[in-house]
Short mmCIF file of C-alpha atoms in Angstrom, two decimals:
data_model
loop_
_atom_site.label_atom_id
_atom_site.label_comp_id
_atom_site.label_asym_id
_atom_site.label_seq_id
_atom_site.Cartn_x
_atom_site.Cartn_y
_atom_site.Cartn_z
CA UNK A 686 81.36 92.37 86.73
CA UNK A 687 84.67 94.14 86.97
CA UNK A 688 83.33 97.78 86.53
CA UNK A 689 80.14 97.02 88.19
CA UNK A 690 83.01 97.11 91.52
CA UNK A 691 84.92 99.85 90.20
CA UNK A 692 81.15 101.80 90.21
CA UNK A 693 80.20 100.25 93.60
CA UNK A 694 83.41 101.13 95.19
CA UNK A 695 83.83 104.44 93.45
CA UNK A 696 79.57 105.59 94.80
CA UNK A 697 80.27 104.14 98.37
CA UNK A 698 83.40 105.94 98.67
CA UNK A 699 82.23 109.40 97.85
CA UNK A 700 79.18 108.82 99.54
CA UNK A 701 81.27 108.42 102.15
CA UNK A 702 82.89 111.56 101.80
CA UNK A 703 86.16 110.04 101.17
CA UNK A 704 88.70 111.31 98.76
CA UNK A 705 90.81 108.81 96.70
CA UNK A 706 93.81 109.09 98.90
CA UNK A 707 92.04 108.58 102.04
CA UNK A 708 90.42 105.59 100.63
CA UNK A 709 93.56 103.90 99.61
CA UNK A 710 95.38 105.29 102.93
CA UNK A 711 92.33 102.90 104.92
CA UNK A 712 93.08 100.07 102.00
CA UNK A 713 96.33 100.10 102.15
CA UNK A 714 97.06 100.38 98.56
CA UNK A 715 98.68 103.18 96.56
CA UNK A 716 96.36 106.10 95.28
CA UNK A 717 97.61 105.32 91.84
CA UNK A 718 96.65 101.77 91.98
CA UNK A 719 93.23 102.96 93.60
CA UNK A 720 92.42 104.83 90.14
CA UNK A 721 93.00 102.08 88.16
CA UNK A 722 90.76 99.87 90.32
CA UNK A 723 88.01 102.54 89.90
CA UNK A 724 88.02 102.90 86.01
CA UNK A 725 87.58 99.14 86.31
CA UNK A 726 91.28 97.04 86.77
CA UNK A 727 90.95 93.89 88.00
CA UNK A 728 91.68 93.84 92.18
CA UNK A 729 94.43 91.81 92.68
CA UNK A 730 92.99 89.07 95.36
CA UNK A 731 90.21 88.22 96.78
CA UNK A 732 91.42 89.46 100.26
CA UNK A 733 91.82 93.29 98.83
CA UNK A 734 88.38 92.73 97.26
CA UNK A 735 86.79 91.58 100.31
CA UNK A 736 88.70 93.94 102.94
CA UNK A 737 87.72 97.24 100.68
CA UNK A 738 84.11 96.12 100.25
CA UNK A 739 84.12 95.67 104.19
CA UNK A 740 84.33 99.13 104.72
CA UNK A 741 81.07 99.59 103.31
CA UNK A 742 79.74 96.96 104.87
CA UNK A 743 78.78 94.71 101.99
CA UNK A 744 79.78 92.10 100.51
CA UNK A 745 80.74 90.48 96.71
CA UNK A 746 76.74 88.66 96.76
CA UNK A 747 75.33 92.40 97.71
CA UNK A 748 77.37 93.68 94.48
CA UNK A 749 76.00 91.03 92.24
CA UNK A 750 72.37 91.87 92.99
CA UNK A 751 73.12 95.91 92.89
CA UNK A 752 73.91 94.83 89.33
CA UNK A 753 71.16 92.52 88.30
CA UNK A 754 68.57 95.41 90.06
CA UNK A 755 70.36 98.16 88.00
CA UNK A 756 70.17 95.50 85.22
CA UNK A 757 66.28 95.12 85.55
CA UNK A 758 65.52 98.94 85.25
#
């Protein structure tokens, strides 16, 4: 389920438009520890999770069907 964020968050944000630095500027993490979330490290809480999935308007239960849809395919 991990990576299935790290994709989710990674697609939203360049769909976006956003560059890796101005998505962790607006998360208010480190661009370093931004990568690592995006090849698939584990977010630290659930409140970082939550607060960065915000921002595209969804929400951890949107995630989980993206990946049972791509799973069905």
């Amino acid at each position: 389920m991990q990576r299935d964020i790290a994709k989710f968050l990674k697609t939203k944000r360049k769909e976006a438009g956003l560059t890796q630095e101005q998505f962790a500027l607006k998360a208010g993490v480190s661009i370093g520890y931004l990568r690592k979330i995006e090849q698939g490290q584990p977010i630290e809480t659930f409140e970082l999770l939550n607060q960065m999935l915000s921002m595209f308007n969804a929400k951890l239960g949107v995630v989980n069907q993206a990946e049972l849809n791509d799973n069905e395919r």
